[in-house]
Short mmCIF file of C-alpha atoms in Angstrom, two decimals:
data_model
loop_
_atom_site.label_atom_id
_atom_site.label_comp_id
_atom_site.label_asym_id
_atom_site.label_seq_id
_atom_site.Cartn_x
_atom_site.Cartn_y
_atom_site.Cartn_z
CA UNK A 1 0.00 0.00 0.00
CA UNK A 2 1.21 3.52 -1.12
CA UNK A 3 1.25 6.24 1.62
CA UNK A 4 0.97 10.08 0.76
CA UNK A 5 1.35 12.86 3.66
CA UNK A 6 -2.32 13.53 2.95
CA UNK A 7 -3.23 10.02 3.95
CA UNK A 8 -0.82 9.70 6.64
CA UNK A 9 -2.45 12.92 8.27
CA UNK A 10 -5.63 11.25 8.41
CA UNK A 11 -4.65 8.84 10.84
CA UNK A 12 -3.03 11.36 12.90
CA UNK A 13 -4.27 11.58 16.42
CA UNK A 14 -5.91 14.60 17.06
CA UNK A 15 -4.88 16.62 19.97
CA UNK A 16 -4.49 19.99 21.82
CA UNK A 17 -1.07 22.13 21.11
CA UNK A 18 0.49 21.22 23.95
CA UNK A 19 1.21 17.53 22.61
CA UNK A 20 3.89 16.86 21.05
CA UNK A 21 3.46 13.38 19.46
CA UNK A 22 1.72 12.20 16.50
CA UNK A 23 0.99 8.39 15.93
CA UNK A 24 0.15 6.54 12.64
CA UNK A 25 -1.96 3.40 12.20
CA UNK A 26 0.46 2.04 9.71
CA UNK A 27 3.05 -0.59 8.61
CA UNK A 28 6.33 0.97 9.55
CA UNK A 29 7.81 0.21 6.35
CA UNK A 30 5.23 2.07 4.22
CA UNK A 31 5.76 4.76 6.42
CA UNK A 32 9.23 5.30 6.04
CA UNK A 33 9.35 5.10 1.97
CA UNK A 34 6.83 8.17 2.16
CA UNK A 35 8.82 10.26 5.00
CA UNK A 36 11.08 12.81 3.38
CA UNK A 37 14.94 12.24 3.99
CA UNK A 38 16.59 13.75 6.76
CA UNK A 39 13.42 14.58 8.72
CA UNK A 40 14.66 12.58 11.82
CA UNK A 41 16.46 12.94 14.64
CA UNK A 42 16.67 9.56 16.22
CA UNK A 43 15.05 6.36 16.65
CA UNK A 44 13.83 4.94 19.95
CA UNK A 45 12.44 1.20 19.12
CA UNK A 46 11.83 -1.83 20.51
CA UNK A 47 10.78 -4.08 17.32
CA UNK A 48 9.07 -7.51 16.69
CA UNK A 49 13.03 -8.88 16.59
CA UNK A 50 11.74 -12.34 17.07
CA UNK A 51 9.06 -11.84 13.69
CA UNK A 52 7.10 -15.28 14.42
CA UNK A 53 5.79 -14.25 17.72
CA UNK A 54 4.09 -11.13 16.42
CA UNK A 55 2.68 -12.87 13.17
CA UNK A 56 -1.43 -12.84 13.28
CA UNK A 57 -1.55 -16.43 14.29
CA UNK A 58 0.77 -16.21 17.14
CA UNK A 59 -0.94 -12.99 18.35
CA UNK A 60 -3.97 -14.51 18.44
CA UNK A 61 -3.02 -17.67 20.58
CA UNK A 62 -1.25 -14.87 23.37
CA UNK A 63 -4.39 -13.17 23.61
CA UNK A 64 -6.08 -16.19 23.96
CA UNK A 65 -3.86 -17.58 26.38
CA UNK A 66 -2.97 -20.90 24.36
CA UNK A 67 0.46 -20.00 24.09
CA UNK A 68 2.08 -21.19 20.82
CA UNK A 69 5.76 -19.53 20.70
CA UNK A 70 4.83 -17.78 23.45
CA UNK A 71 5.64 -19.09 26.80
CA UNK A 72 2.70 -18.35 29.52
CA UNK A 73 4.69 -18.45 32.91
CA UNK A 74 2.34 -20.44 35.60
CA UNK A 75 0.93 -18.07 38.56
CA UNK A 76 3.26 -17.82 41.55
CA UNK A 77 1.80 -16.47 45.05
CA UNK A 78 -1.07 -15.39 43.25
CA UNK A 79 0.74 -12.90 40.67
CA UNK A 80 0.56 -13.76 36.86
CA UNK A 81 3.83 -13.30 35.41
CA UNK A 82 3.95 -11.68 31.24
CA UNK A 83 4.22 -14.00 28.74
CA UNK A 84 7.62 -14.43 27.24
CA UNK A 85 8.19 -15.42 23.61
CA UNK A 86 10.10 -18.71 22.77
CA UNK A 87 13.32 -17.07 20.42
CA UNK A 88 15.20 -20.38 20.78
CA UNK A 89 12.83 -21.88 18.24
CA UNK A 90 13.52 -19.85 15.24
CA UNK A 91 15.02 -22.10 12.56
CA UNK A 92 17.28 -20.86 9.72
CA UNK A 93 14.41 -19.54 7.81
CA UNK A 94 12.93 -17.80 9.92
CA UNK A 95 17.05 -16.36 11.05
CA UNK A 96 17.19 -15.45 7.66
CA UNK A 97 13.66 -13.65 7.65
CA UNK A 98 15.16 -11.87 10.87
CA UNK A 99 17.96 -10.59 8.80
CA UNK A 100 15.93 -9.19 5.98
CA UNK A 101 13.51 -7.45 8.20
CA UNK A 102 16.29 -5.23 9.41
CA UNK A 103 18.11 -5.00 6.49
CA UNK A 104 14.49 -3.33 5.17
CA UNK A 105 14.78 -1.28 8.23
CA UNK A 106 18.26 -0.17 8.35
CA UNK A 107 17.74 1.02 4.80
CA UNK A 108 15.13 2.72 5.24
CA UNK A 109 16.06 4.22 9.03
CA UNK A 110 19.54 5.71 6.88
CA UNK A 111 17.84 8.18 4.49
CA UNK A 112 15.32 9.22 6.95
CA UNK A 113 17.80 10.22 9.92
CA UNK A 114 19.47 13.40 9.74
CA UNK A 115 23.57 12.97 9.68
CA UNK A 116 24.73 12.24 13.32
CA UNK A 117 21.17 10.63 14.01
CA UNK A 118 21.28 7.67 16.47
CA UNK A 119 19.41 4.42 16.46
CA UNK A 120 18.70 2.75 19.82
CA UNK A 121 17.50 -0.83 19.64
CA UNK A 122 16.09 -3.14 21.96
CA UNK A 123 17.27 -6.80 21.46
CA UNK A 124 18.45 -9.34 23.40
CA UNK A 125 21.38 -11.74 23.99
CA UNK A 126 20.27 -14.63 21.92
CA UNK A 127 19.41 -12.54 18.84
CA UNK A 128 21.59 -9.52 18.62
CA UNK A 129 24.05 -10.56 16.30
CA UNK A 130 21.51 -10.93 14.53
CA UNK A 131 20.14 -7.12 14.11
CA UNK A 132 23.16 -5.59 14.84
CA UNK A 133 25.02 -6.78 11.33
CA UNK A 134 22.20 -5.36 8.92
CA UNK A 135 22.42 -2.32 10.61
CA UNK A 136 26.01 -1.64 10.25
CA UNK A 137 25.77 -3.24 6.69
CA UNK A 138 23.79 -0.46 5.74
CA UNK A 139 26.02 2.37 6.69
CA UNK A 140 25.52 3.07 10.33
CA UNK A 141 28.56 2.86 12.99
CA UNK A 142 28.08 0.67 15.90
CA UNK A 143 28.49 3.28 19.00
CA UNK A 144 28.16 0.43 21.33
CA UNK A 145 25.42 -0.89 23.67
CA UNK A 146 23.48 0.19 27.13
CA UNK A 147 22.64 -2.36 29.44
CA UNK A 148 19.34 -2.71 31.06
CA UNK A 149 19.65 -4.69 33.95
CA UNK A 150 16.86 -6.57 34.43
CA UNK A 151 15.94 -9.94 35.35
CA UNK A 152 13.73 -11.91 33.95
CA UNK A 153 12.74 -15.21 33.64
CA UNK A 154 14.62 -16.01 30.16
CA UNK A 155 16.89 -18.90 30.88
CA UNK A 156 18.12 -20.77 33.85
CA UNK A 157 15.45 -23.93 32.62
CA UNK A 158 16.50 -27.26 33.48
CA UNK A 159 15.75 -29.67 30.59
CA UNK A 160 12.71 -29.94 29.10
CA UNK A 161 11.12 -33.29 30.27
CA UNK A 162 14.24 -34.27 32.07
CA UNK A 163 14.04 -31.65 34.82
CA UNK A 164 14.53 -34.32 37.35
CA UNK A 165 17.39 -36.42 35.96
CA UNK A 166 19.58 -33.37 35.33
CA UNK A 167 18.15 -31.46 38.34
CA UNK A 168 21.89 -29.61 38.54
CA UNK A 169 21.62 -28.42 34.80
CA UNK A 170 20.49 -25.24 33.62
CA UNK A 171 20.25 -25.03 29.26
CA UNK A 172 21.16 -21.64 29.46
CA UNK A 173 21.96 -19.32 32.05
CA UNK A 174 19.27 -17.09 33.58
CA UNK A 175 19.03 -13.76 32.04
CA UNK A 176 20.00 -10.47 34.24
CA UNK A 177 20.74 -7.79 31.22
CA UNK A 178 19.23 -6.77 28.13
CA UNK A 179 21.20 -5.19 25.39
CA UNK A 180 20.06 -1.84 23.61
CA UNK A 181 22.18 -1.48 20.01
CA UNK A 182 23.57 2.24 19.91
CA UNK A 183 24.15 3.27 16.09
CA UNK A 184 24.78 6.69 14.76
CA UNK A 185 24.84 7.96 10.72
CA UNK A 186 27.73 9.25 9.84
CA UNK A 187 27.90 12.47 10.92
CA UNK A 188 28.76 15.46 8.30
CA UNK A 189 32.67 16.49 9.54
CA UNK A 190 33.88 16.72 13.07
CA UNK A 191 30.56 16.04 15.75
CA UNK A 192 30.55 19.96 16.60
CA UNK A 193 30.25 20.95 12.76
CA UNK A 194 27.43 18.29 12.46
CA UNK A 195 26.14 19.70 16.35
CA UNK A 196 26.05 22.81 14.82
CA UNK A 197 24.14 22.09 11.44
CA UNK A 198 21.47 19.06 12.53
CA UNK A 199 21.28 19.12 16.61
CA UNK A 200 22.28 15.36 16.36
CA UNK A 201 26.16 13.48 16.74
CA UNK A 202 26.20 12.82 20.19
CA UNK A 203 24.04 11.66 23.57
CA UNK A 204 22.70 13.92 25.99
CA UNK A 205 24.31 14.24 29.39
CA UNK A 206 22.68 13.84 32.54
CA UNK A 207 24.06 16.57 33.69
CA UNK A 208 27.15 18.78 34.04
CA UNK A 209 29.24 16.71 36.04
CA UNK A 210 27.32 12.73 35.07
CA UNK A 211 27.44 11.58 31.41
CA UNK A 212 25.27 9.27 29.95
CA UNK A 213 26.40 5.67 31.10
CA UNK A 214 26.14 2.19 28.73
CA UNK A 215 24.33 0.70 32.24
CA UNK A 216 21.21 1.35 33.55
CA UNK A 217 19.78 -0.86 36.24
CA UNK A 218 15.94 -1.23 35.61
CA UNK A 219 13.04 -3.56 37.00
CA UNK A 220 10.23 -5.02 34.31
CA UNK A 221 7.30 -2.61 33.72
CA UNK A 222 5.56 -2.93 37.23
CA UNK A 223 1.89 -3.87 37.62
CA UNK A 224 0.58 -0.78 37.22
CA UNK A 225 2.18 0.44 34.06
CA UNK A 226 1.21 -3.21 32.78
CA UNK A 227 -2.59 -2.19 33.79
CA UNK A 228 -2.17 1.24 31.70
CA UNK A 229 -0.47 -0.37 28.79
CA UNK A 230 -1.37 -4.02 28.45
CA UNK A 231 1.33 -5.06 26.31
CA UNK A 232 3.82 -8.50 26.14
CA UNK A 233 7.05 -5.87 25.99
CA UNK A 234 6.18 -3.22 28.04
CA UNK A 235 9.49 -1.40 28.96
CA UNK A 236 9.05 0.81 32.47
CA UNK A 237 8.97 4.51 32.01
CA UNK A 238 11.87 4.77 34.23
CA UNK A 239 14.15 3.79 31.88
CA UNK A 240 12.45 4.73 28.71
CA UNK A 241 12.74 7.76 29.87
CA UNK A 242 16.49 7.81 30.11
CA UNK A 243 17.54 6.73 27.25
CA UNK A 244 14.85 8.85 24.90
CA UNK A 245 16.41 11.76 27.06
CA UNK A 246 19.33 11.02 26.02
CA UNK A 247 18.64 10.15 22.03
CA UNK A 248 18.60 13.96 21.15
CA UNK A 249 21.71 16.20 22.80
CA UNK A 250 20.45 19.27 22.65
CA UNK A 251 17.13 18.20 23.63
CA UNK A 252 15.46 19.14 20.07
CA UNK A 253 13.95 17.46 17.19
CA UNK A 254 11.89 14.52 16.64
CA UNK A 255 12.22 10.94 18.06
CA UNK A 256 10.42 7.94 16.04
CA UNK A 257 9.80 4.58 17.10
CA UNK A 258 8.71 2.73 13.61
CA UNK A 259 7.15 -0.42 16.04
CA UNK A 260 5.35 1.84 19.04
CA UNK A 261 2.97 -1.24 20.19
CA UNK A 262 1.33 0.24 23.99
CA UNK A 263 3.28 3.50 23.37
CA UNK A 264 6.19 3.59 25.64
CA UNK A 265 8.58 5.71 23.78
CA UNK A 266 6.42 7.99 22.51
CA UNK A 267 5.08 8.53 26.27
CA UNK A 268 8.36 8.94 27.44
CA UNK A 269 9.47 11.51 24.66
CA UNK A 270 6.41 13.87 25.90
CA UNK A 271 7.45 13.32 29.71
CA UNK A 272 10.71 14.44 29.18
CA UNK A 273 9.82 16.92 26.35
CA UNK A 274 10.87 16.03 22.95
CA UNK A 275 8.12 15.64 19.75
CA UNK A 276 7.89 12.24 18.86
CA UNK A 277 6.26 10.01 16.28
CA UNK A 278 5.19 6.79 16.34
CA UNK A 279 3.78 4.07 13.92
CA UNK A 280 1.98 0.96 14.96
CA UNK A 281 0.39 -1.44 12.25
CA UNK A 282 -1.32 -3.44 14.61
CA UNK A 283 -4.88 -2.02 15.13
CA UNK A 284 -5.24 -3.25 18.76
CA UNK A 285 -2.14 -2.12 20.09
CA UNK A 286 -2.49 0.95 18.45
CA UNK A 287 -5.72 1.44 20.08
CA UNK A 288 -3.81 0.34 23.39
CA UNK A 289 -1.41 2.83 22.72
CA UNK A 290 -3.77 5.88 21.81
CA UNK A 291 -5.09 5.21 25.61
CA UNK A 292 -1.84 4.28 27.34
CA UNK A 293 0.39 7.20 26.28
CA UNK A 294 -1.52 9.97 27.89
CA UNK A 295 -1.85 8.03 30.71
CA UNK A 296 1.99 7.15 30.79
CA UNK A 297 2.93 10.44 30.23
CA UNK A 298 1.70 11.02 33.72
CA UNK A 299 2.97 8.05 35.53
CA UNK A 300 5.48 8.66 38.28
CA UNK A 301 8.22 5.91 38.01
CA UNK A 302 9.23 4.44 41.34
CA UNK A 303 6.45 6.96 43.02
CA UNK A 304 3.17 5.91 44.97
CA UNK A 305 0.91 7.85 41.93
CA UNK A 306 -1.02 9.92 44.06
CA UNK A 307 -0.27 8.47 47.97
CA UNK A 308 1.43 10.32 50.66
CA UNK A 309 5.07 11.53 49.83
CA UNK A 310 4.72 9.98 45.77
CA UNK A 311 8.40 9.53 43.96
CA UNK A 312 10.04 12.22 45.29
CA UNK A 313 9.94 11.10 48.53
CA UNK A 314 11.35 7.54 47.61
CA UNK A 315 13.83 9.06 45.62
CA UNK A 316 15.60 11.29 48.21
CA UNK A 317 16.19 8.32 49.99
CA UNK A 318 19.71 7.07 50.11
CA UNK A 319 20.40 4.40 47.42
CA UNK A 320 23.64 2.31 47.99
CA UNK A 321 24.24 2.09 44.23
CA UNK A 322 22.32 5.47 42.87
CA UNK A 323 24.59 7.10 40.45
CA UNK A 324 26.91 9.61 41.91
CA UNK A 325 30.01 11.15 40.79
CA UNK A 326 32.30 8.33 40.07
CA UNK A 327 30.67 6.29 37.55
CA UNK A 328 28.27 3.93 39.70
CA UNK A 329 25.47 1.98 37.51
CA UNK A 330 22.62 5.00 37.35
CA UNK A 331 19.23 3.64 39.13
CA UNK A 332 15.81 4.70 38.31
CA UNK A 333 14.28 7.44 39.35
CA UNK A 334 11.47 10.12 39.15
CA UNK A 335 12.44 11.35 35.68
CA UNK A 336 9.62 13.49 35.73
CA UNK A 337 9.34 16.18 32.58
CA UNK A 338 12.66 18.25 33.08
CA UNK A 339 13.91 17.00 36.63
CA UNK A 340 15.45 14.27 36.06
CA UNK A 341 17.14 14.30 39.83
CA UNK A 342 21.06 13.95 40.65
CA UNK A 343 22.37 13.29 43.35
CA UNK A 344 25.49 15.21 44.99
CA UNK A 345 27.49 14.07 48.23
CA UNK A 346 25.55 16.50 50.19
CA UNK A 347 22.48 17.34 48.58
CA UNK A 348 19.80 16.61 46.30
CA UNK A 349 19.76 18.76 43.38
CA UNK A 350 16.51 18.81 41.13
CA UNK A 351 18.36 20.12 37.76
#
């Protein structure tokens, strides 16, 4: 299907001035062959990397709770853990699917970025490889990876049907980190000529004295984000928030996340300030997402949403392992619009 601006507008969410996000009930793909070159500033995505997991027929067995790919973890203590998708059963085909998917998207995600323009990608250890080569096989430089910390329940299985036999063997170890792939476009000259000209080349400190660190410790999306934005990969607002601050260095242009699903990057983006666009071809999500993001937008991270003392409160309180001066793995916090809050050896500075 053939997009034109006039027919992308019509899907545009309608909304007063003060928003600064526009989403798109469209494949991402379509989307991108009709948006002008150099008319973004950075991509903040977390994309169906696994492919048969979000096909029609899997979807429909998830929200159906019959599983398929998708692993439904059993209730434990009476709370009903997220579904998890089953990567380890991709064969080559399906690899090789993988690989052309992104090699569709890096293409595209190259003209579209402004020079100095950063991707950041959500993936994980099994499949990186993976995403990460189309990507730089397009053009882009690998500028690293940040690390969510985060455990989940990925891994640490014994084997399947002989959990008893080889009750001291684990197939894989359990998973504690999940890798975000940090590409730039080349920028145009040295990073301050291309500063100068697009805005883009570089990541956005957190603040005079802290830059932006590869490792950011993070829980899943907590119950009541999942309640807002029902979604399989929900990603918590506390760090969403940190690294879509930190996509644009001088804190202007426009972030896009091609695969939005519930809405969690484009949320994020309007916490913290920034326009943002999103594009969702799935027509459920994307009505999940129209009602999440508002509602996101106003979710405290870490906070008690409206009881006595909120986020603030919790996050004055002494953290062993917050990050300081000196490099220590930065925790979550309030990361409400414009405050994200630092702390100093003495005292707790809302910059």
């Amino acid at each position: 299907m053939q997009f034109t601006y006039r027919r992308l507008s019509e899907c545009l969410i309608e909304s007063d001035a003060t928003v600064k996000y526009r989403t798109y009930l469209a494949d991402a793909f379509a989307w991108l062959e009709a948006r002008e070159e150099n008319s973004i500033h950075a991509i903040v995505t977390d994309p169906p990397y696994g492919l048969r997991e979000y096909t029609d027929i899997e979807k429909a067995k998830l929200r159906n709770g019959r599983g398929g790919v998708w692993r439904i973890p059993p209730s434990f203590d009476g709370c009903k853990r997220s579904p998890l998708p089953r990567f380890t059963v991709l064969d080559k085909a399906e690899i090789a699917a993988l690989q052309a998917f992104f090699s569709k998207f890096a293409e595209q995600a190259i003209r579209v970025l402004v020079p100095g323009g950063h991707i950041m990608i959500a993936t994980n250890p099994l499949l990186s490889h993976y995403v990460y080569h189309p990507i730089m096989k397009a053009g882009f430089e690998k500028r690293g990876e940040v690390i969510r910390l985060v455990q989940t329940l990925r891994g640490g299985d014994r084997p399947k049907n002989a959990h008893e036999e080889f009750h001291d063997v684990s197939v894989m170890p359990r998973s504690g980190w999940e890798p975000w792939g940090l590409f730039r476009k080349p920028c145009e000259g040295r990073v301050q000529d291309n500063l100068r000209k697009w805005g883009t080349g570089g990541l956005r400190r957190v603040s005079d004295t802290n830059p932006f660190l590869d490792v950011i410790q993070s829980s899943p999306a907590r119950a009541e984000e999942r309640r807002i934005a029902p979604h399989p990969s929900l990603k918590p607002q506390a760090f969403m928030r940190q690294v879509v601050r930190a996509a644009l260095p001088l804190g202007r242009g426009v972030i896009l996340d091609p695969f939005m699903g519930a809405g969690s990057t484009i949320a994020a983006a309007e916490a913290v300030g920034y326009s943002s666009i999103g594009i969702e071809k799935d027509s459920a999500y994307y009505s999940v997402a129209t009602r999440s993001i508002p509602a996101l937008v106003r979710f405290i991270p870490n906070g008690t949403n409206g009881k006595s003392g909120g986020a603030l409160a919790a996050a004055k309180r002494f953290k062993a392992n917050s990050h300081r001066a000196g490099g220590r793995i930065r925790r979550e916090t309030d990361s409400r619009p414009h405050r994200p809050y630092i702390w100093s050896k003495r005292t707790f500075l809302a910059r």
